[in-house]
Amino acid sequence: MGRLVARRLAAMIAVLLGLAVIVFILQAVIPADPVRAMVGASAPPQIVAAERHKLGYDQPLPIRFVDYMERLASGNLETSLRTRNPVASDLATFAPATLELALTAAAIAAVVGIGLGLALAAGGRIARIIRVVLISGASLPTFLTALLLIVVLYSKLHLLSASGRIDPTISAPGGPTKLLLLDSLLHGDLKAFWSAFTHILMPAFALALLPALAIGRTLATSCEQVLREDYVRTARAKGLREYRVLLKHTLRNASGPALTMSGLQFGMLLGGIVVVEQIFAWPGLGTYLDQSIAYADFPAITGTTLLLGVAYVLLNFVVDLAQAWADPRIRTV
Amino acid sequence: MQLRYPFRAGSRPALALVAVAAAAAMVGWGSGSNASGAATGGTAAAGGDILRIPYLGDMSVPDPDIFYDIEGNNVILSTYEGLVTYAPGTSHIVGDLATSWSESPNRLTYTFKLRPGVHFHDGSALTAKAVVASFKRRLAVNQAPAYMLKPVASMLTPNRLTLVIKLKHPVYPFLDYLASSWGPKVIGPAALVTHAGTDHGETYLRTHDDGTGPFELTQFARGRQYVLTRYPGYWGPKPFFKEVLISIMPDIGTQQLELQNGGIDAILHSFPAADLGSLPSNVKVDEFPSYLRLLLYVNTHKAPFDNPAVRASLRSAINIQQLVSEAYSGTGTPSTGAYPPGLLPDQPALPYAANHAKAAAGAKLASTKDITLGFTADESGVQRRVGELLQAALSAAGWHVGVKEVQLPQVYNYVNNLKAAPDLLLQTNTPDAANPDTWARIVFYSSGGLNFFGFKDPKVDHLLDTAVSAPPATATNLYKQVGDEVIKQNEIFFLGDIKNVFVLNKDLTGVEQVPAYPWTVNLADLKRTGG
């Protein structure tokens, strides 16, 4: 296990280094003028030049690269050209919303995915219906799912909210985790909890749908293979009920491929966050990144990219650990 | 001022358009649905003395000496005030924090009498010294809006409520600078002294205000919401709304649904023109003239438009009446001159006349017929639509036109490598103030900020340099000559003048607007009927 952790840490450093270099190269080759974007197009040339000098954008590329890497190595993510705040502070503002959305979506994806997978593996008429749902659902792009949810659950049925994290007239609990669902419970503020809950359901479900379907399909296939194993036959011969066979003797052994798929899907879920946050006016990293791109706010883009890179690596690390739990042979590899 | 459509990443236009179109169709936009069902799970309906409006993206910062965008004008103009402003619906300058002013015959000295009984949001009283401190702070911060005060030689305060500003040279648009939405605002001592820190209070003013306006900025939650709260000590009429909640909603489709369902009270810009004809029964449209203009920039630094005869043929290829009518559905009018309407009286007319034979003849002269048309995307999709219409018109004349979406930071960089820039570029711009100089200097001057394709005419530069210090009558004539010269060169085409379109709940009244303040309503004048 120790070796696994060490390998993952080394991989994370390599990924971050690679990301940092790629982001810098992109900054250098993209024909954009972030300083003009920052000060405004109509700004007089003298002010643009002064700002360019202040930010070091008039330095030769190699010097900028060395400065950039030195700053990153010391944990300095620079200052956003748009918000004028330290990027680290902006990330601390926006990341909790994304984390809460991603965790909720991951939980929904896991529960729905496992449910679908087991239902499919159990066979019967319900399985056939679910198979149709899986196929048709997998062809729905995330933004369309989001839109359908808004139209039905917000516009038609008035059940859920379509924008933001919480009703603007309710004061959001101020911490300690910055995750509104958790914080409102910790503060015993049920009104805030209910508002946050009704706000997060649609975006989380929109994000979770495709991963859930993929996890469900993979788990079902894996379960079907395991169900053909001798020890399962033995279990059935002992007279165990089918659901016990499925839950006690099949699920854990079939979970390896589903966990691998979860890692991939949760990574893709991070990619879908930008679109979902836009549609649901969710004040997270996706919104921050989108706004930063429009300004060519390279420090903000770099910071967000690196943070998402760390999240992706950590996520896969967690999946590795889960796989090691599910299959002890992996721990010794 | 460049119209910066807030926050578009490259992949989003299609999404936004599909979202808007699909949502509108599926919900029955225009089916007469009402707002009664607005109290959806957790979202209270708009109403009462709280006003809810959306922004498509965050404003940069709520600091009047740094802010230089359009999204955010409502916050700045509701929390801060300048010495003068524009009367509603006009370009007529009236007093704001100044009750009167005079200009010396040599136009170098301006004397302002300040309004008594005005208090900053920190409770301290407005004085001439506070104005001087504010203006000095703008120069010290030295961001884009600082240029408006660069000609100031000195500022004197002969008494508590009198301010004398002396200029280094006469500046024709100086009073317009002071009235501009990006013009110098007066900031109180809480920001400039108590919380000045080492950065002239920049850190403090990123999340607070200390102006004299009718509202205080009581919450600035970036990415989520800004809250403006009625300032009880305001010197003017008490605003109807005790609170204004500005939510960040990056998708216009979401905004439309929220408006229809009563979650917000108004959409102040980027409402898709095509949807204006089928609004639900609970909303109305108020349209006002603005100085927003749609321009077509021509890249003369490479073939084919380096040939004057070829670019002259564009006059015949584009039917601006048809183009504006089809793209803007009545929310724009074809341009009639080089300056926004109302900025310069009797300006020279545009000699554009669609003529297929002439357009085709011009295209035949071109060394290459393959051209690229760039446009920056906007949430309403209108610039994309204009691009497609232009593509059709030019194709009919024999051009092979590729249309591509570009990002604003790319556009800013074109001037550094014009060979790699598109052949044509669509942009919507607005002047900083209601003065011809504030338009001509940024669009026509060789180093102008919105001169994206490096238009350079020494005669134009000279005329502008002369005009800025000339007496008003002379200046007006010089700006007309500039317009004539620019039209003659065919390097910038003036296509349409765009209205400010506000889509609001029907119970909102008192919508007041100034043409020079795009996307902005005076929040203090708004009322809710029955409230």
PDB file of N, CA and C in Angstrom, chain A residues 96-173:
ATOM      1  N   PRO A  96     -15.219  25.573  -3.168  1.00  0.00           N
ATOM      2  CA  PRO A  96     -16.188  24.829  -2.361  1.00  0.00           C
ATOM      3  C   PRO A  96     -17.496  24.540  -3.110  1.00  0.00           C
ATOM      4  N   ALA A  97     -17.951  25.490  -3.916  1.00  0.00           N
ATOM      5  CA  ALA A  97     -19.203  25.263  -4.662  1.00  0.00           C
ATOM      6  C   ALA A  97     -19.025  24.101  -5.635  1.00  0.00           C
ATOM      7  N   THR A  98     -17.881  24.069  -6.286  1.00  0.00           N
ATOM      8  CA  THR A  98     -17.630  22.985  -7.238  1.00  0.00           C
ATOM      9  C   THR A  98     -17.456  21.661  -6.507  1.00  0.00           C
ATOM     10  N   LEU A  99     -16.764  21.724  -5.385  1.00  0.00           N
ATOM     11  CA  LEU A  99     -16.539  20.492  -4.615  1.00  0.00           C
ATOM     12  C   LEU A  99     -17.882  19.917  -4.161  1.00  0.00           C
ATOM     13  N   GLU A 100     -18.735  20.784  -3.670  1.00  0.00           N
ATOM     14  CA  GLU A 100     -20.042  20.319  -3.192  1.00  0.00           C
ATOM     15  C   GLU A 100     -20.852  19.720  -4.346  1.00  0.00           C
ATOM     16  N   LEU A 101     -20.803  20.402  -5.477  1.00  0.00           N
ATOM     17  CA  LEU A 101     -21.548  19.900  -6.639  1.00  0.00           C
ATOM     18  C   LEU A 101     -20.965  18.569  -7.116  1.00  0.00           C
ATOM     19  N   ALA A 102     -19.640  18.501  -7.181  1.00  0.00           N
ATOM     20  CA  ALA A 102     -18.993  17.282  -7.677  1.00  0.00           C
ATOM     21  C   ALA A 102     -19.237  16.110  -6.732  1.00  0.00           C
ATOM     22  N   LEU A 103     -19.153  16.379  -5.418  1.00  0.00           N
ATOM     23  CA  LEU A 103     -19.375  15.290  -4.457  1.00  0.00           C
ATOM     24  C   LEU A 103     -20.814  14.789  -4.529  1.00  0.00           C
ATOM     25  N   THR A 104     -21.742  15.731  -4.621  1.00  0.00           N
ATOM     26  CA  THR A 104     -23.147  15.326  -4.704  1.00  0.00           C
ATOM     27  C   THR A 104     -23.384  14.542  -5.984  1.00  0.00           C
ATOM     28  N   ALA A 105     -22.818  15.042  -7.082  1.00  0.00           N
ATOM     29  CA  ALA A 105     -22.991  14.348  -8.361  1.00  0.00           C
ATOM     30  C   ALA A 105     -22.355  12.961  -8.303  1.00  0.00           C
ATOM     31  N   ALA A 106     -21.171  12.884  -7.674  1.00  0.00           N
ATOM     32  CA  ALA A 106     -20.494  11.587  -7.581  1.00  0.00           C
ATOM     33  C   ALA A 106     -21.328  10.614  -6.743  1.00  0.00           C
ATOM     34  N   ALA A 107     -21.923  11.132  -5.659  1.00  0.00           N
ATOM     35  CA  ALA A 107     -22.751  10.266  -4.821  1.00  0.00           C
ATOM     36  C   ALA A 107     -23.963   9.776  -5.600  1.00  0.00           C
ATOM     37  N   ILE A 108     -24.599  10.693  -6.335  1.00  0.00           N
ATOM     38  CA  ILE A 108     -25.765  10.299  -7.136  1.00  0.00           C
ATOM     39  C   ILE A 108     -25.336   9.276  -8.190  1.00  0.00           C
ATOM     40  N   ALA A 109     -24.212   9.557  -8.847  1.00  0.00           N
ATOM     41  CA  ALA A 109     -23.743   8.654  -9.905  1.00  0.00           C
ATOM     42  C   ALA A 109     -23.457   7.268  -9.333  1.00  0.00           C
ATOM     43  N   ALA A 110     -22.843   7.235  -8.152  1.00  0.00           N
ATOM     44  CA  ALA A 110     -22.498   5.944  -7.558  1.00  0.00           C
ATOM     45  C   ALA A 110     -23.760   5.167  -7.192  1.00  0.00           C
ATOM     46  N   VAL A 111     -24.683   5.845  -6.520  1.00  0.00           N
ATOM     47  CA  VAL A 111     -25.906   5.157  -6.069  1.00  0.00           C
ATOM     48  C   VAL A 111     -26.735   4.701  -7.271  1.00  0.00           C
ATOM     49  N   VAL A 112     -26.963   5.629  -8.195  1.00  0.00           N
ATOM     50  CA  VAL A 112     -27.778   5.276  -9.368  1.00  0.00           C
ATOM     51  C   VAL A 112     -27.059   4.218 -10.210  1.00  0.00           C
ATOM     52  N   GLY A 113     -25.749   4.396 -10.380  1.00  0.00           N
ATOM     53  CA  GLY A 113     -24.984   3.452 -11.205  1.00  0.00           C
ATOM     54  C   GLY A 113     -25.019   2.046 -10.630  1.00  0.00           C
ATOM     55  N   ILE A 114     -24.788   1.941  -9.331  1.00  0.00           N
ATOM     56  CA  ILE A 114     -24.804   0.610  -8.703  1.00  0.00           C
ATOM     57  C   ILE A 114     -26.207   0.012  -8.785  1.00  0.00           C
ATOM     58  N   GLY A 115     -27.207   0.844  -8.533  1.00  0.00           N
ATOM     59  CA  GLY A 115     -28.586   0.360  -8.610  1.00  0.00           C
ATOM     60  C   GLY A 115     -28.914  -0.161  -9.993  1.00  0.00           C
ATOM     61  N   LEU A 116     -28.550   0.625 -10.995  1.00  0.00           N
ATOM     62  CA  LEU A 116     -28.840   0.207 -12.372  1.00  0.00           C
ATOM     63  C   LEU A 116     -28.080  -1.073 -12.722  1.00  0.00           C
ATOM     64  N   GLY A 117     -26.821  -1.109 -12.313  1.00  0.00           N
ATOM     65  CA  GLY A 117     -25.986  -2.271 -12.624  1.00  0.00           C
ATOM     66  C   GLY A 117     -26.552  -3.542 -12.024  1.00  0.00           C
ATOM     67  N   LEU A 118     -26.955  -3.443 -10.753  1.00  0.00           N
ATOM     68  CA  LEU A 118     -27.491  -4.634 -10.074  1.00  0.00           C
ATOM     69  C   LEU A 118     -28.836  -5.033 -10.681  1.00  0.00           C
ATOM     70  N   ALA A 119     -29.657  -4.027 -10.994  1.00  0.00           N
ATOM     71  CA  ALA A 119     -30.961  -4.334 -11.577  1.00  0.00           C
ATOM     72  C   ALA A 119     -30.798  -5.016 -12.928  1.00  0.00           C
ATOM     73  N   LEU A 120     -29.819  -4.552 -13.675  1.00  0.00           N
ATOM     74  CA  LEU A 120     -29.561  -5.166 -14.985  1.00  0.00           C
ATOM     75  C   LEU A 120     -29.064  -6.602 -14.819  1.00  0.00           C
ATOM     76  N   ALA A 121     -28.171  -6.757 -13.869  1.00  0.00           N
ATOM     77  CA  ALA A 121     -27.585  -8.081 -13.658  1.00  0.00           C
ATOM     78  C   ALA A 121     -28.627  -9.072 -13.164  1.00  0.00           C
ATOM     79  N   ALA A 122     -29.627  -8.550 -12.429  1.00  0.00           N
ATOM     80  CA  ALA A 122     -30.661  -9.437 -11.911  1.00  0.00           C
ATOM     81  C   ALA A 122     -31.522 -10.011 -13.019  1.00  0.00           C
ATOM     82  N   GLY A 123     -31.556  -9.328 -14.171  1.00  0.00           N
ATOM     83  CA  GLY A 123     -32.307  -9.818 -15.324  1.00  0.00           C
ATOM     84  C   GLY A 123     -33.797  -9.578 -15.180  1.00  0.00           C
ATOM     85  N   GLY A 124     -34.566 -10.113 -16.110  1.00  0.00           N
ATOM     86  CA  GLY A 124     -36.022  -9.966 -16.071  1.00  0.00           C
ATOM     87  C   GLY A 124     -36.507  -8.794 -16.899  1.00  0.00           C
ATOM     88  N   ARG A 125     -37.809  -8.520 -16.778  1.00  0.00           N
ATOM     89  CA  ARG A 125     -38.416  -7.486 -17.623  1.00  0.00           C
ATOM     90  C   ARG A 125     -37.873  -6.095 -17.271  1.00  0.00           C
ATOM     91  N   ILE A 126     -37.681  -5.877 -15.967  1.00  0.00           N
ATOM     92  CA  ILE A 126     -37.165  -4.563 -15.544  1.00  0.00           C
ATOM     93  C   ILE A 126     -35.794  -4.299 -16.167  1.00  0.00           C
ATOM     94  N   ALA A 127     -34.984  -5.346 -16.230  1.00  0.00           N
ATOM     95  CA  ALA A 127     -33.649  -5.194 -16.808  1.00  0.00           C
ATOM     96  C   ALA A 127     -33.735  -4.758 -18.266  1.00  0.00           C
ATOM     97  N   ARG A 128     -34.719  -5.302 -18.981  1.00  0.00           N
ATOM     98  CA  ARG A 128     -34.849  -4.931 -20.397  1.00  0.00           C
ATOM     99  C   ARG A 128     -35.235  -3.453 -20.531  1.00  0.00           C
ATOM    100  N   ILE A 129     -36.135  -3.029 -19.642  1.00  0.00           N
ATOM    101  CA  ILE A 129     -36.542  -1.605 -19.676  1.00  0.00           C
ATOM    102  C   ILE A 129     -35.330  -0.721 -19.337  1.00  0.00           C
ATOM    103  N   ILE A 130     -34.595  -1.142 -18.311  1.00  0.00           N
ATOM    104  CA  ILE A 130     -33.427  -0.344 -17.897  1.00  0.00           C
ATOM    105  C   ILE A 130     -32.395  -0.262 -19.020  1.00  0.00           C
ATOM    106  N   ARG A 131     -32.266  -1.366 -19.751  1.00  0.00           N
ATOM    107  CA  ARG A 131     -31.290  -1.375 -20.840  1.00  0.00           C
ATOM    108  C   ARG A 131     -31.656  -0.307 -21.891  1.00  0.00           C
ATOM    109  N   VAL A 132     -32.943  -0.171 -22.160  1.00  0.00           N
ATOM    110  CA  VAL A 132     -33.394   0.854 -23.117  1.00  0.00           C
ATOM    111  C   VAL A 132     -33.089   2.249 -22.554  1.00  0.00           C
ATOM    112  N   VAL A 133     -33.352   2.409 -21.264  1.00  0.00           N
ATOM    113  CA  VAL A 133     -33.074   3.706 -20.622  1.00  0.00           C
ATOM    114  C   VAL A 133     -31.583   4.028 -20.711  1.00  0.00           C
ATOM    115  N   LEU A 134     -30.760   3.013 -20.468  1.00  0.00           N
ATOM    116  CA  LEU A 134     -29.306   3.218 -20.495  1.00  0.00           C
ATOM    117  C   LEU A 134     -28.852   3.690 -21.869  1.00  0.00           C
ATOM    118  N   ILE A 135     -29.372   3.019 -22.897  1.00  0.00           N
ATOM    119  CA  ILE A 135     -28.933   3.341 -24.253  1.00  0.00           C
ATOM    120  C   ILE A 135     -29.399   4.744 -24.645  1.00  0.00           C
ATOM    121  N   SER A 136     -30.674   5.037 -24.359  1.00  0.00           N
ATOM    122  CA  SER A 136     -31.168   6.356 -24.769  1.00  0.00           C
ATOM    123  C   SER A 136     -30.555   7.458 -23.897  1.00  0.00           C
ATOM    124  N   GLY A 137     -30.394   7.179 -22.617  1.00  0.00           N
ATOM    125  CA  GLY A 137     -29.825   8.187 -21.713  1.00  0.00           C
ATOM    126  C   GLY A 137     -28.390   8.519 -22.058  1.00  0.00           C
ATOM    127  N   ALA A 138     -27.645   7.521 -22.505  1.00  0.00           N
ATOM    128  CA  ALA A 138     -26.232   7.736 -22.811  1.00  0.00           C
ATOM    129  C   ALA A 138     -26.053   8.641 -24.017  1.00  0.00           C
ATOM    130  N   SER A 139     -27.102   8.784 -24.814  1.00  0.00           N
ATOM    131  CA  SER A 139     -26.970   9.640 -25.999  1.00  0.00           C
ATOM    132  C   SER A 139     -27.375  11.085 -25.692  1.00  0.00           C
ATOM    133  N   LEU A 140     -27.788  11.358 -24.461  1.00  0.00           N
ATOM    134  CA  LEU A 140     -28.179  12.731 -24.104  1.00  0.00           C
ATOM    135  C   LEU A 140     -26.949  13.519 -23.663  1.00  0.00           C
ATOM    136  N   PRO A 141     -26.623  14.585 -24.375  1.00  0.00           N
ATOM    137  CA  PRO A 141     -25.512  15.420 -23.880  1.00  0.00           C
ATOM    138  C   PRO A 141     -25.900  16.101 -22.564  1.00  0.00           C
ATOM    139  N   THR A 142     -24.895  16.386 -21.772  1.00  0.00           N
ATOM    140  CA  THR A 142     -25.160  16.925 -20.431  1.00  0.00           C
ATOM    141  C   THR A 142     -25.991  18.205 -20.478  1.00  0.00           C
ATOM    142  N   PHE A 143     -25.667  19.089 -21.433  1.00  0.00           N
ATOM    143  CA  PHE A 143     -26.386  20.365 -21.432  1.00  0.00           C
ATOM    144  C   PHE A 143     -27.861  20.168 -21.751  1.00  0.00           C
ATOM    145  N   LEU A 144     -28.158  19.148 -22.565  1.00  0.00           N
ATOM    146  CA  LEU A 144     -29.559  18.906 -22.896  1.00  0.00           C
ATOM    147  C   LEU A 144     -30.294  18.321 -21.684  1.00  0.00           C
ATOM    148  N   THR A 145     -29.610  17.436 -20.972  1.00  0.00           N
ATOM    149  CA  THR A 145     -30.192  16.914 -19.734  1.00  0.00           C
ATOM    150  C   THR A 145     -30.509  18.069 -18.793  1.00  0.00           C
ATOM    151  N   ALA A 146     -29.541  18.974 -18.675  1.00  0.00           N
ATOM    152  CA  ALA A 146     -29.728  20.114 -17.784  1.00  0.00           C
ATOM    153  C   ALA A 146     -30.951  20.915 -18.201  1.00  0.00           C
ATOM    154  N   LEU A 147     -31.048  21.140 -19.471  1.00  0.00           N
ATOM    155  CA  LEU A 147     -32.156  21.938 -19.986  1.00  0.00           C
ATOM    156  C   LEU A 147     -33.496  21.251 -19.752  1.00  0.00           C
ATOM    157  N   LEU A 148     -33.539  19.963 -20.031  1.00  0.00           N
ATOM    158  CA  LEU A 148     -34.785  19.213 -19.815  1.00  0.00           C
ATOM    159  C   LEU A 148     -35.199  19.263 -18.351  1.00  0.00           C
ATOM    160  N   LEU A 149     -34.222  19.120 -17.485  1.00  0.00           N
ATOM    161  CA  LEU A 149     -34.519  19.174 -16.052  1.00  0.00           C
ATOM    162  C   LEU A 149     -35.098  20.537 -15.675  1.00  0.00           C
ATOM    163  N   ILE A 150     -34.485  21.593 -16.202  1.00  0.00           N
ATOM    164  CA  ILE A 150     -34.961  22.945 -15.872  1.00  0.00           C
ATOM    165  C   ILE A 150     -36.390  23.138 -16.367  1.00  0.00           C
ATOM    166  N   VAL A 151     -36.603  22.712 -17.605  1.00  0.00           N
ATOM    167  CA  VAL A 151     -37.929  22.916 -18.195  1.00  0.00           C
ATOM    168  C   VAL A 151     -38.996  22.160 -17.400  1.00  0.00           C
ATOM    169  N   VAL A 152     -38.704  20.927 -17.055  1.00  0.00           N
ATOM    170  CA  VAL A 152     -39.719  20.108 -16.392  1.00  0.00           C
ATOM    171  C   VAL A 152     -39.815  20.442 -14.896  1.00  0.00           C
ATOM    172  N   LEU A 153     -38.681  20.387 -14.218  1.00  0.00           N
ATOM    173  CA  LEU A 153     -38.729  20.489 -12.755  1.00  0.00           C
ATOM    174  C   LEU A 153     -38.799  21.927 -12.232  1.00  0.00           C
ATOM    175  N   TYR A 154     -38.356  22.877 -13.056  1.00  0.00           N
ATOM    176  CA  TYR A 154     -38.424  24.274 -12.618  1.00  0.00           C
ATOM    177  C   TYR A 154     -39.606  24.982 -13.280  1.00  0.00           C
ATOM    178  N   SER A 155     -39.594  24.986 -14.617  1.00  0.00           N
ATOM    179  CA  SER A 155     -40.600  25.798 -15.297  1.00  0.00           C
ATOM    180  C   SER A 155     -41.995  25.204 -15.219  1.00  0.00           C
ATOM    181  N   LYS A 156     -42.096  23.900 -15.365  1.00  0.00           N
ATOM    182  CA  LYS A 156     -43.424  23.297 -15.406  1.00  0.00           C
ATOM    183  C   LYS A 156     -43.947  22.927 -14.007  1.00  0.00           C
ATOM    184  N   LEU A 157     -43.108  22.212 -13.259  1.00  0.00           N
ATOM    185  CA  LEU A 157     -43.593  21.675 -11.988  1.00  0.00           C
ATOM    186  C   LEU A 157     -43.250  22.556 -10.786  1.00  0.00           C
ATOM    187  N   HIS A 158     -42.369  23.502 -10.997  1.00  0.00           N
ATOM    188  CA  HIS A 158     -41.968  24.420  -9.909  1.00  0.00           C
ATOM    189  C   HIS A 158     -41.499  23.671  -8.663  1.00  0.00           C
ATOM    190  N   LEU A 159     -40.756  22.606  -8.884  1.00  0.00           N
ATOM    191  CA  LEU A 159     -40.302  21.796  -7.754  1.00  0.00           C
ATOM    192  C   LEU A 159     -38.913  22.227  -7.265  1.00  0.00           C
ATOM    193  N   LEU A 160     -38.042  22.517  -8.218  1.00  0.00           N
ATOM    194  CA  LEU A 160     -36.656  22.803  -7.855  1.00  0.00           C
ATOM    195  C   LEU A 160     -36.235  24.157  -8.417  1.00  0.00           C
ATOM    196  N   SER A 161     -35.089  24.624  -7.951  1.00  0.00           N
ATOM    197  CA  SER A 161     -34.591  25.921  -8.411  1.00  0.00           C
ATOM    198  C   SER A 161     -33.603  25.746  -9.544  1.00  0.00           C
ATOM    199  N   ALA A 162     -33.567  26.746 -10.423  1.00  0.00           N
ATOM    200  CA  ALA A 162     -32.773  26.604 -11.637  1.00  0.00           C
ATOM    201  C   ALA A 162     -31.459  27.356 -11.600  1.00  0.00           C
ATOM    202  N   SER A 163     -31.255  28.203 -10.618  1.00  0.00           N
ATOM    203  CA  SER A 163     -30.000  28.970 -10.660  1.00  0.00           C
ATOM    204  C   SER A 163     -29.486  29.273  -9.262  1.00  0.00           C
ATOM    205  N   GLY A 164     -28.186  29.250  -9.154  1.00  0.00           N
ATOM    206  CA  GLY A 164     -27.532  29.608  -7.899  1.00  0.00           C
ATOM    207  C   GLY A 164     -27.424  28.438  -6.936  1.00  0.00           C
ATOM    208  N   ARG A 165     -26.826  28.705  -5.774  1.00  0.00           N
ATOM    209  CA  ARG A 165     -26.622  27.667  -4.749  1.00  0.00           C
ATOM    210  C   ARG A 165     -27.674  27.715  -3.674  1.00  0.00           C
ATOM    211  N   ILE A 166     -28.270  28.889  -3.488  1.00  0.00           N
ATOM    212  CA  ILE A 166     -29.223  29.069  -2.393  1.00  0.00           C
ATOM    213  C   ILE A 166     -30.074  30.275  -2.744  1.00  0.00           C
ATOM    214  N   ASP A 167     -31.262  30.339  -2.221  1.00  0.00           N
ATOM    215  CA  ASP A 167     -32.110  31.496  -2.497  1.00  0.00           C
ATOM    216  C   ASP A 167     -31.395  32.764  -2.067  1.00  0.00           C
ATOM    217  N   PRO A 168     -31.387  33.777  -2.942  1.00  0.00           N
ATOM    218  CA  PRO A 168     -30.629  34.987  -2.612  1.00  0.00           C
ATOM    219  C   PRO A 168     -31.117  35.701  -1.362  1.00  0.00           C
ATOM    220  N   THR A 169     -32.366  35.462  -0.975  1.00  0.00           N
ATOM    221  CA  THR A 169     -32.866  36.170   0.214  1.00  0.00           C
ATOM    222  C   THR A 169     -32.508  35.444   1.512  1.00  0.00           C
ATOM    223  N   ILE A 170     -31.969  34.234   1.385  1.00  0.00           N
ATOM    224  CA  ILE A 170     -31.559  33.495   2.588  1.00  0.00           C
ATOM    225  C   ILE A 170     -30.061  33.704   2.776  1.00  0.00           C
ATOM    226  N   SER A 171     -29.674  34.068   3.987  1.00  0.00           N
ATOM    227  CA  SER A 171     -28.234  34.255   4.182  1.00  0.00           C
ATOM    228  C   SER A 171     -27.575  32.888   4.368  1.00  0.00           C
ATOM    229  N   ALA A 172     -26.576  32.663   3.521  1.00  0.00           N
ATOM    230  CA  ALA A 172     -25.905  31.364   3.534  1.00  0.00           C
ATOM    231  C   ALA A 172     -25.078  31.217   4.802  1.00  0.00           C
ATOM    232  N   PRO A 173     -25.077  30.025   5.387  1.00  0.00           N
ATOM    233  CA  PRO A 173     -24.236  29.826   6.577  1.00  0.00           C
ATOM    234  C   PRO A 173     -22.767  30.074   6.240  1.00  0.00           C
TER     235      PRO A 173
END
